[in-house]
Amino acid sequence: MSHFKVLVMDNFYPNISNERRILGKIDAELLRTHDCKTEDDLLRFIDQKGQFDAIMTTFVPVRKKVLDSLSKLKVVARYGVGYDIIDIREASKHNVSVVYVPDYCIEEVSDHAIALLFACSRKIVQLNKHEKSGKWGFHIVKPFYRLNECTLGIIGLGRIGSKVAKKMSSFGINIIACDPFISEEKAKRYNIKLVSLSKLLKDSDYITLHVPLNKDTYHLIGKNEFNLIKKNAYIINTSRGKVINEKDLLEALEGNKIGGAALDVLEEEPIHNNPLINFENIILTPHTAFHSESSQAELQIKAAEGVADALIGKKPKYLVNNELWS
């Protein structure tokens, strides 16, 4: 009989050989469910299969009623950078460690944000559609602006935001940023000027979001913020969909208050009858900024390593609730 029992939820990763290899070293048995979409689904699965020492999740929330039902649970791993689907406070009350992978897709997300920025700058998507329809010319998508005469505003200067700044600096664009947790010294290392959110919105031609989703960032960009943005400015979001109030974004688009937007994330995913699809100046990608073959493997390996460490009593490298191990 295995020493530990680990549940891998969601059907997102077709192959979990990395998890089996890493967790097999500590004599852990992996079970997998493809049918869990909600907490209630998970509770029914637990009723059938019994207790688990660890849960690894991508989309299924782990909150109070799940934590109350798992008396043996020692660790919850979130496959990803964000961990808003897990009730951290409740996990700590149950003495359950929460681990995540904050550094696995920095190159991919920063590249994706920059790709969206260039697509907005050069109107690539609209021109492609226009050309394929048998038409010719670029006047339908004017104006165009030189990138090195524009200002890029980065909201959130953490791992990904600072990588965007580093990569974009070679294009000569003026870069400003807003992040209350970043020092002036760090900003200067990237040749960035720190400003308030309102000044960033007023001064930027391109605005890119790189913040986690929490109570302070939920609907961070809404009606008041859209009223500050330049009429020709674009907003780019590769962080979390709920950082932008989509209802207010729609109003801004309908009123021609902004130039457009490029979104890899939405408030509700997958997309279903979202009116944003009707706008020519909106670019949408299906929450794919994080992905490459390398990043997926790295994510699965690091998540499994975090679980393994917690189960054998070693402090995980990427621990959210550090107070449990202090």
mmCIF file of C-alpha atoms in Angstrom:
data_model
loop_
_atom_site.group_PDB
_atom_site.id
_atom_site.type_symbol
_atom_site.label_atom_id
_atom_site.label_comp_id
_atom_site.label_asym_id
_atom_site.label_seq_id
_atom_site.Cartn_x
_atom_site.Cartn_y
_atom_site.Cartn_z
ATOM 1 C CA MET A 1 0.000 0.000 0.000
ATOM 2 C CA SER A 2 1.341 3.446 -0.947
ATOM 3 C CA HIS A 3 2.430 5.816 1.773
ATOM 4 C CA PHE A 4 0.595 8.827 0.277
ATOM 5 C CA LYS A 5 -2.486 9.267 -1.866
ATOM 6 C CA VAL A 6 -2.530 12.199 -4.338
ATOM 7 C CA LEU A 7 -5.452 13.352 -6.474
ATOM 8 C CA VAL A 8 -4.778 15.091 -9.796
ATOM 9 C CA MET A 9 -7.908 16.976 -10.857
ATOM 10 C CA ASP A 10 -9.036 18.400 -14.201
ATOM 11 C CA ASN A 11 -8.439 16.923 -17.624
ATOM 12 C CA PHE A 12 -6.090 19.699 -18.711
ATOM 13 C CA TYR A 13 -2.842 17.771 -19.018
ATOM 14 C CA PRO A 14 -3.056 14.654 -21.204
ATOM 15 C CA ASN A 15 0.133 13.229 -19.719
ATOM 16 C CA ILE A 16 1.037 13.199 -16.018
ATOM 17 C CA SER A 17 4.161 11.049 -16.298
ATOM 18 C CA ASN A 18 6.283 13.772 -14.686
ATOM 19 C CA GLU A 19 4.012 13.817 -11.649
ATOM 20 C CA ARG A 20 4.074 10.015 -11.414
ATOM 21 C CA ARG A 21 7.867 9.971 -11.653
ATOM 22 C CA ILE A 22 8.444 12.640 -8.995
ATOM 23 C CA LEU A 23 5.769 11.515 -6.551
ATOM 24 C CA GLY A 24 6.627 7.876 -7.070
ATOM 25 C CA LYS A 25 9.969 8.581 -5.380
ATOM 26 C CA ILE A 26 8.135 9.213 -2.086
ATOM 27 C CA ASP A 27 5.834 6.213 -2.531
ATOM 28 C CA ALA A 28 2.775 8.259 -3.484
ATOM 29 C CA GLU A 29 -0.135 6.797 -5.427
ATOM 30 C CA LEU A 30 -1.701 9.128 -8.014
ATOM 31 C CA LEU A 31 -5.382 9.036 -8.792
ATOM 32 C CA ARG A 32 -6.867 11.140 -11.519
ATOM 33 C CA THR A 33 -10.383 12.376 -12.180
ATOM 34 C CA HIS A 34 -11.540 13.802 -15.483
ATOM 35 C CA ASP A 35 -15.063 14.612 -14.324
ATOM 36 C CA CYS A 36 -14.532 17.152 -11.541
ATOM 37 C CA LYS A 37 -15.585 20.642 -12.603
ATOM 38 C CA THR A 38 -16.844 22.017 -9.288
ATOM 39 C CA GLU A 39 -16.329 21.595 -5.564
ATOM 40 C CA ASP A 40 -19.481 19.456 -5.387
ATOM 41 C CA ASP A 41 -18.071 17.142 -8.070
ATOM 42 C CA LEU A 42 -14.913 16.834 -6.001
ATOM 43 C CA LEU A 43 -16.863 16.061 -2.825
ATOM 44 C CA ARG A 44 -18.745 13.260 -4.598
ATOM 45 C CA PHE A 45 -15.436 11.853 -5.838
ATOM 46 C CA ILE A 46 -14.025 11.935 -2.309
ATOM 47 C CA ASP A 47 -17.093 10.074 -1.040
ATOM 48 C CA GLN A 48 -16.355 7.320 -3.570
ATOM 49 C CA LYS A 49 -12.571 7.135 -3.319
ATOM 50 C CA GLY A 50 -11.849 8.162 0.275
ATOM 51 C CA GLN A 51 -9.308 10.554 1.744
ATOM 52 C CA PHE A 52 -6.288 12.135 0.049
ATOM 53 C CA ASP A 53 -3.022 13.511 1.360
ATOM 54 C CA ALA A 54 -2.663 15.986 -1.513
ATOM 55 C CA ILE A 55 -4.723 17.603 -4.253
ATOM 56 C CA MET A 56 -3.354 19.099 -7.473
ATOM 57 C CA THR A 57 -5.769 21.388 -9.309
ATOM 58 C CA THR A 58 -5.879 23.654 -12.334
ATOM 59 C CA PHE A 59 -9.474 24.898 -12.388
ATOM 60 C CA VAL A 60 -11.491 23.174 -9.642
ATOM 61 C CA PRO A 61 -11.779 25.407 -6.546
ATOM 62 C CA VAL A 62 -10.611 24.168 -3.169
ATOM 63 C CA ARG A 63 -12.439 26.029 -0.442
ATOM 64 C CA LYS A 64 -13.975 25.462 2.987
ATOM 65 C CA LYS A 65 -16.374 22.602 2.290
ATOM 66 C CA VAL A 66 -13.673 20.615 0.499
ATOM 67 C CA LEU A 67 -11.095 21.316 3.210
ATOM 68 C CA ASP A 68 -13.618 20.339 5.896
ATOM 69 C CA SER A 69 -14.135 16.993 4.152
ATOM 70 C CA LEU A 70 -10.465 16.032 3.810
ATOM 71 C CA SER A 71 -9.160 15.279 7.272
ATOM 72 C CA LYS A 72 -5.866 13.797 5.990
ATOM 73 C CA LEU A 73 -5.092 16.599 3.529
ATOM 74 C CA LYS A 74 -1.608 18.052 3.902
ATOM 75 C CA VAL A 75 -1.076 20.074 0.717
ATOM 76 C CA VAL A 76 -2.968 21.635 -2.198
ATOM 77 C CA ALA A 77 -1.045 22.462 -5.361
ATOM 78 C CA ARG A 78 -2.256 24.936 -7.947
ATOM 79 C CA TYR A 79 -0.975 24.307 -11.439
ATOM 80 C CA GLY A 80 -0.284 27.964 -12.224
ATOM 81 C CA VAL A 81 0.943 31.384 -11.213
ATOM 82 C CA GLY A 82 -2.300 32.485 -9.544
ATOM 83 C CA TYR A 83 -3.993 30.744 -6.632
ATOM 84 C CA ASP A 84 -7.270 32.646 -6.265
ATOM 85 C CA ILE A 85 -9.291 29.410 -6.644
ATOM 86 C CA ILE A 86 -7.915 28.228 -3.283
ATOM 87 C CA ASP A 87 -9.094 29.637 0.050
ATOM 88 C CA ILE A 88 -5.685 30.332 1.580
ATOM 89 C CA ARG A 89 -6.976 31.433 4.982
ATOM 90 C CA GLU A 90 -9.143 28.344 5.329
ATOM 91 C CA ALA A 91 -6.288 26.106 4.188
ATOM 92 C CA SER A 92 -4.060 27.569 6.888
ATOM 93 C CA LYS A 93 -6.769 26.968 9.500
ATOM 94 C CA HIS A 94 -6.738 23.299 8.452
ATOM 95 C CA ASN A 95 -2.909 23.224 8.557
ATOM 96 C CA VAL A 96 -2.849 22.556 4.806
ATOM 97 C CA SER A 97 0.074 23.930 2.811
ATOM 98 C CA VAL A 98 -0.705 25.644 -0.491
ATOM 99 C CA VAL A 99 1.914 25.535 -3.237
ATOM 100 C CA TYR A 100 1.965 27.090 -6.697
ATOM 101 C CA VAL A 101 4.399 27.778 -9.553
ATOM 102 C CA PRO A 102 5.049 31.525 -9.859
ATOM 103 C CA ASP A 103 7.965 31.408 -12.290
ATOM 104 C CA TYR A 104 7.207 28.813 -14.947
ATOM 105 C CA CYS A 105 5.946 30.862 -17.915
ATOM 106 C CA ILE A 106 7.675 34.216 -17.657
ATOM 107 C CA GLU A 107 9.154 34.019 -21.154
ATOM 108 C CA GLU A 108 5.902 32.835 -22.735
ATOM 109 C CA VAL A 109 3.557 35.397 -21.138
ATOM 110 C CA SER A 110 5.919 38.301 -21.721
ATOM 111 C CA ASP A 111 6.341 37.225 -25.359
ATOM 112 C CA HIS A 112 2.577 36.913 -25.763
ATOM 113 C CA ALA A 113 1.929 40.349 -24.274
ATOM 114 C CA ILE A 114 4.500 41.866 -26.617
ATOM 115 C CA ALA A 115 3.040 39.986 -29.599
ATOM 116 C CA LEU A 116 -0.376 41.441 -28.784
ATOM 117 C CA LEU A 117 1.150 44.898 -28.420
ATOM 118 C CA PHE A 118 2.730 44.679 -31.889
ATOM 119 C CA ALA A 119 -0.494 43.315 -33.351
ATOM 120 C CA CYS A 120 -2.270 46.389 -31.976
ATOM 121 C CA SER A 121 0.449 48.778 -33.073
ATOM 122 C CA ARG A 122 0.617 47.524 -36.665
ATOM 123 C CA LYS A 123 -3.096 46.529 -36.880
ATOM 124 C CA ILE A 124 -2.025 43.050 -37.968
ATOM 125 C CA VAL A 125 -5.305 41.235 -37.325
ATOM 126 C CA GLN A 126 -7.490 43.812 -39.096
ATOM 127 C CA LEU A 127 -5.129 44.018 -42.082
ATOM 128 C CA ASN A 128 -4.990 40.242 -42.364
ATOM 129 C CA LYS A 129 -8.779 40.005 -42.401
ATOM 130 C CA HIS A 130 -9.027 42.866 -44.908
ATOM 131 C CA GLU A 131 -6.447 41.289 -47.220
ATOM 132 C CA LYS A 132 -8.050 37.847 -47.101
ATOM 133 C CA SER A 133 -11.405 39.344 -48.003
ATOM 134 C CA GLY A 134 -9.903 40.381 -51.350
ATOM 135 C CA LYS A 135 -9.505 44.047 -50.497
ATOM 136 C CA TRP A 136 -6.366 46.159 -50.579
ATOM 137 C CA GLY A 137 -5.009 49.111 -48.631
ATOM 138 C CA PHE A 138 -4.441 50.192 -45.058
ATOM 139 C CA HIS A 139 -6.578 53.298 -44.758
ATOM 140 C CA ILE A 140 -9.379 51.455 -42.952
ATOM 141 C CA VAL A 141 -7.160 50.971 -39.892
ATOM 142 C CA LYS A 142 -5.346 54.292 -39.668
ATOM 143 C CA PRO A 143 -3.756 55.886 -37.686
ATOM 144 C CA PHE A 144 -0.365 54.209 -37.193
ATOM 145 C CA TYR A 145 2.253 55.587 -34.802
ATOM 146 C CA ARG A 146 5.979 55.011 -34.500
ATOM 147 C CA LEU A 147 6.620 52.773 -31.539
ATOM 148 C CA ASN A 148 9.662 54.724 -30.374
ATOM 149 C CA GLU A 149 7.482 57.835 -30.140
ATOM 150 C CA CYS A 150 4.959 56.060 -27.882
ATOM 151 C CA THR A 151 4.703 55.293 -24.181
ATOM 152 C CA LEU A 152 4.162 51.830 -22.733
ATOM 153 C CA GLY A 153 2.532 51.649 -19.313
ATOM 154 C CA ILE A 154 3.105 48.457 -17.338
ATOM 155 C CA ILE A 155 0.742 47.764 -14.453
ATOM 156 C CA GLY A 156 2.532 45.270 -12.216
ATOM 157 C CA LEU A 157 6.315 45.096 -12.366
ATOM 158 C CA GLY A 158 6.837 41.594 -11.024
ATOM 159 C CA ARG A 159 8.504 38.709 -12.822
ATOM 160 C CA ILE A 160 6.507 39.040 -16.045
ATOM 161 C CA GLY A 161 6.009 42.803 -16.071
ATOM 162 C CA SER A 162 9.724 43.427 -15.598
ATOM 163 C CA LYS A 163 10.518 40.911 -18.354
ATOM 164 C CA VAL A 164 8.195 42.811 -20.709
ATOM 165 C CA ALA A 165 10.022 46.022 -19.788
ATOM 166 C CA LYS A 166 13.430 44.464 -20.409
ATOM 167 C CA LYS A 167 12.413 43.098 -23.820
ATOM 168 C CA MET A 168 10.583 46.252 -24.937
ATOM 169 C CA SER A 169 13.420 48.580 -23.938
ATOM 170 C CA SER A 170 15.330 47.518 -27.049
ATOM 171 C CA PHE A 171 12.595 49.039 -29.235
ATOM 172 C CA GLY A 172 13.145 52.536 -27.904
ATOM 173 C CA ILE A 173 9.642 52.928 -26.488
ATOM 174 C CA ASN A 174 9.254 55.106 -23.393
ATOM 175 C CA ILE A 175 8.310 52.866 -20.462
ATOM 176 C CA ILE A 176 6.490 53.839 -17.278
ATOM 177 C CA ALA A 177 5.068 51.542 -14.611
ATOM 178 C CA CYS A 178 2.727 51.411 -11.661
ATOM 179 C CA ASP A 179 3.439 48.989 -8.814
ATOM 180 C CA PRO A 180 3.169 49.919 -5.122
ATOM 181 C CA PHE A 181 5.422 47.006 -4.137
ATOM 182 C CA ILE A 182 8.381 47.893 -6.366
ATOM 183 C CA SER A 183 11.143 50.233 -5.258
ATOM 184 C CA GLU A 184 12.449 53.166 -7.262
ATOM 185 C CA GLU A 185 15.824 51.428 -7.261
ATOM 186 C CA LYS A 186 14.483 48.345 -9.045
ATOM 187 C CA ALA A 187 12.561 50.474 -11.545
ATOM 188 C CA LYS A 188 15.712 52.403 -12.380
ATOM 189 C CA ARG A 189 17.512 49.139 -13.181
ATOM 190 C CA TYR A 190 15.055 48.719 -16.038
ATOM 191 C CA ASN A 191 15.180 52.426 -16.944
ATOM 192 C CA ILE A 192 11.542 52.777 -15.920
ATOM 193 C CA LYS A 193 9.810 55.671 -14.226
ATOM 194 C CA LEU A 194 7.314 54.714 -11.511
ATOM 195 C CA VAL A 195 4.068 56.693 -11.626
ATOM 196 C CA SER A 196 0.588 56.570 -10.139
ATOM 197 C CA LEU A 197 -2.093 54.489 -11.828
ATOM 198 C CA SER A 198 -3.997 57.560 -12.972
ATOM 199 C CA LYS A 199 -0.894 59.121 -14.546
ATOM 200 C CA LEU A 200 -0.018 55.852 -16.266
ATOM 201 C CA LEU A 201 -3.501 55.628 -17.767
ATOM 202 C CA LYS A 202 -3.386 59.226 -18.957
ATOM 203 C CA ASP A 203 0.093 59.070 -20.477
ATOM 204 C CA SER A 204 0.287 55.604 -22.038
ATOM 205 C CA ASP A 205 -0.357 54.630 -25.645
ATOM 206 C CA TYR A 206 -0.228 50.938 -24.723
ATOM 207 C CA ILE A 207 -1.175 49.584 -21.297
ATOM 208 C CA THR A 208 -0.293 46.030 -20.310
ATOM 209 C CA LEU A 209 -1.544 44.316 -17.164
ATOM 210 C CA HIS A 210 0.598 41.942 -15.119
ATOM 211 C CA VAL A 211 -1.057 41.693 -11.702
ATOM 212 C CA PRO A 212 -2.512 38.813 -9.663
ATOM 213 C CA LEU A 213 -6.250 38.655 -9.018
ATOM 214 C CA ASN A 214 -7.159 39.605 -5.467
ATOM 215 C CA LYS A 215 -9.500 41.984 -3.646
ATOM 216 C CA ASP A 216 -7.326 44.958 -4.577
ATOM 217 C CA THR A 217 -7.071 44.139 -8.294
ATOM 218 C CA TYR A 218 -10.611 42.876 -8.961
ATOM 219 C CA HIS A 219 -12.020 45.282 -11.606
ATOM 220 C CA LEU A 220 -8.907 47.403 -11.245
ATOM 221 C CA ILE A 221 -9.708 48.835 -14.673
ATOM 222 C CA GLY A 222 -13.287 50.068 -14.871
ATOM 223 C CA LYS A 223 -15.347 53.042 -15.953
ATOM 224 C CA ASN A 224 -13.306 55.678 -14.141
ATOM 225 C CA GLU A 225 -10.057 54.273 -15.505
ATOM 226 C CA PHE A 226 -11.358 54.050 -19.089
ATOM 227 C CA ASN A 227 -12.295 57.715 -18.856
ATOM 228 C CA LEU A 228 -8.615 58.502 -18.237
ATOM 229 C CA ILE A 229 -7.157 56.463 -21.094
ATOM 230 C CA LYS A 230 -6.174 58.146 -24.359
ATOM 231 C CA LYS A 231 -8.653 57.827 -27.194
ATOM 232 C CA ASN A 232 -6.136 55.953 -29.381
ATOM 233 C CA ALA A 233 -4.613 53.830 -26.584
ATOM 234 C CA TYR A 234 -4.782 50.035 -26.383
ATOM 235 C CA ILE A 235 -5.082 47.917 -23.266
ATOM 236 C CA ILE A 236 -3.496 44.455 -23.166
ATOM 237 C CA ASN A 237 -4.331 41.825 -20.563
ATOM 238 C CA THR A 238 -2.483 38.541 -20.089
ATOM 239 C CA SER A 239 -3.014 38.380 -16.310
ATOM 240 C CA ARG A 240 -6.554 37.601 -15.078
ATOM 241 C CA GLY A 241 -9.830 38.403 -16.811
ATOM 242 C CA LYS A 242 -11.540 39.908 -13.773
ATOM 243 C CA VAL A 243 -8.880 42.590 -13.448
ATOM 244 C CA ILE A 244 -10.876 44.411 -16.158
ATOM 245 C CA ASN A 245 -14.577 45.200 -15.804
ATOM 246 C CA GLU A 246 -15.802 43.914 -19.188
ATOM 247 C CA LYS A 247 -19.103 45.771 -18.969
ATOM 248 C CA ASP A 248 -17.185 49.035 -18.658
ATOM 249 C CA LEU A 249 -14.779 47.958 -21.394
ATOM 250 C CA LEU A 250 -17.744 47.435 -23.728
ATOM 251 C CA GLU A 251 -19.052 50.905 -22.939
ATOM 252 C CA ALA A 252 -15.621 52.393 -23.642
ATOM 253 C CA LEU A 253 -15.440 50.581 -26.988
ATOM 254 C CA GLU A 254 -18.968 51.557 -27.975
ATOM 255 C CA GLY A 255 -18.197 55.178 -27.116
ATOM 256 C CA ASN A 256 -14.866 55.123 -28.987
ATOM 257 C CA LYS A 257 -13.127 56.150 -25.786
ATOM 258 C CA ILE A 258 -10.108 53.902 -26.382
ATOM 259 C CA GLY A 259 -8.281 52.573 -29.430
ATOM 260 C CA GLY A 260 -8.967 48.934 -28.621
ATOM 261 C CA ALA A 261 -7.858 45.978 -26.541
ATOM 262 C CA ALA A 262 -5.996 42.686 -26.799
ATOM 263 C CA LEU A 263 -7.116 40.100 -24.267
ATOM 264 C CA ASP A 264 -5.803 36.634 -23.536
ATOM 265 C CA VAL A 265 -8.101 36.352 -20.513
ATOM 266 C CA LEU A 266 -11.772 37.130 -19.952
ATOM 267 C CA GLU A 267 -14.106 37.403 -16.986
ATOM 268 C CA GLU A 268 -15.892 34.224 -18.055
ATOM 269 C CA GLU A 269 -13.996 31.430 -19.820
ATOM 270 C CA PRO A 270 -14.383 29.729 -22.202
ATOM 271 C CA ILE A 271 -15.941 32.447 -24.341
ATOM 272 C CA HIS A 272 -19.693 32.189 -24.892
ATOM 273 C CA ASN A 273 -21.841 34.854 -26.530
ATOM 274 C CA ASN A 274 -19.414 37.558 -25.449
ATOM 275 C CA PRO A 275 -20.195 40.835 -27.263
ATOM 276 C CA LEU A 276 -16.471 41.635 -27.424
ATOM 277 C CA ILE A 277 -16.224 39.346 -30.458
ATOM 278 C CA ASN A 278 -18.157 41.915 -32.493
ATOM 279 C CA PHE A 279 -15.457 44.607 -32.324
ATOM 280 C CA GLU A 280 -12.832 44.876 -35.054
ATOM 281 C CA ASN A 281 -10.427 46.582 -32.649
ATOM 282 C CA ILE A 282 -10.452 43.704 -30.171
ATOM 283 C CA ILE A 283 -7.961 40.836 -30.366
ATOM 284 C CA LEU A 284 -8.837 37.710 -28.376
ATOM 285 C CA THR A 285 -6.694 34.663 -27.659
ATOM 286 C CA PRO A 286 -7.953 31.678 -25.598
ATOM 287 C CA HIS A 287 -5.959 32.017 -22.352
ATOM 288 C CA THR A 288 -2.901 30.632 -24.064
ATOM 289 C CA ALA A 289 -0.161 33.119 -23.131
ATOM 290 C CA PHE A 290 1.327 30.721 -20.611
ATOM 291 C CA HIS A 291 1.765 27.799 -22.963
ATOM 292 C CA SER A 292 4.716 26.237 -24.687
ATOM 293 C CA GLU A 293 5.922 22.650 -24.613
ATOM 294 C CA SER A 294 8.701 23.676 -22.241
ATOM 295 C CA SER A 295 6.510 25.708 -19.899
ATOM 296 C CA GLN A 296 3.933 22.938 -19.559
ATOM 297 C CA ALA A 297 6.571 20.396 -18.565
ATOM 298 C CA GLU A 298 8.150 22.871 -16.146
ATOM 299 C CA LEU A 299 4.771 23.603 -14.553
ATOM 300 C CA GLN A 300 3.928 19.952 -13.963
ATOM 301 C CA ILE A 301 7.382 19.157 -12.587
ATOM 302 C CA LYS A 302 7.485 22.109 -10.171
ATOM 303 C CA ALA A 303 3.941 21.522 -8.932
ATOM 304 C CA ALA A 304 4.744 17.874 -8.229
ATOM 305 C CA GLU A 305 7.997 18.816 -6.486
ATOM 306 C CA GLY A 306 6.080 21.185 -4.220
ATOM 307 C CA VAL A 307 3.650 18.429 -3.266
ATOM 308 C CA ALA A 308 6.443 15.928 -2.674
ATOM 309 C CA ASP A 309 8.345 18.325 -0.407
ATOM 310 C CA ALA A 310 5.271 19.131 1.678
ATOM 311 C CA LEU A 311 4.356 15.465 2.098
ATOM 312 C CA ILE A 312 7.796 14.478 3.411
ATOM 313 C CA GLY A 313 7.981 17.438 5.791
ATOM 314 C CA LYS A 314 10.269 19.670 3.774
ATOM 315 C CA LYS A 315 9.297 23.307 3.248
ATOM 316 C CA PRO A 316 8.239 23.718 -0.401
ATOM 317 C CA LYS A 317 10.075 26.279 -2.487
ATOM 318 C CA TYR A 318 6.874 27.907 -3.772
ATOM 319 C CA LEU A 319 4.745 28.047 -0.628
ATOM 320 C CA VAL A 320 1.854 30.512 -0.348
ATOM 321 C CA ASN A 321 1.002 30.255 3.368
ATOM 322 C CA ASN A 322 4.497 30.566 4.799
ATOM 323 C CA GLU A 323 3.159 31.012 8.325
ATOM 324 C CA LEU A 324 2.622 27.250 8.561
ATOM 325 C CA TRP A 325 6.371 26.675 8.237
ATOM 326 C CA SER A 326 7.714 29.651 10.144
#
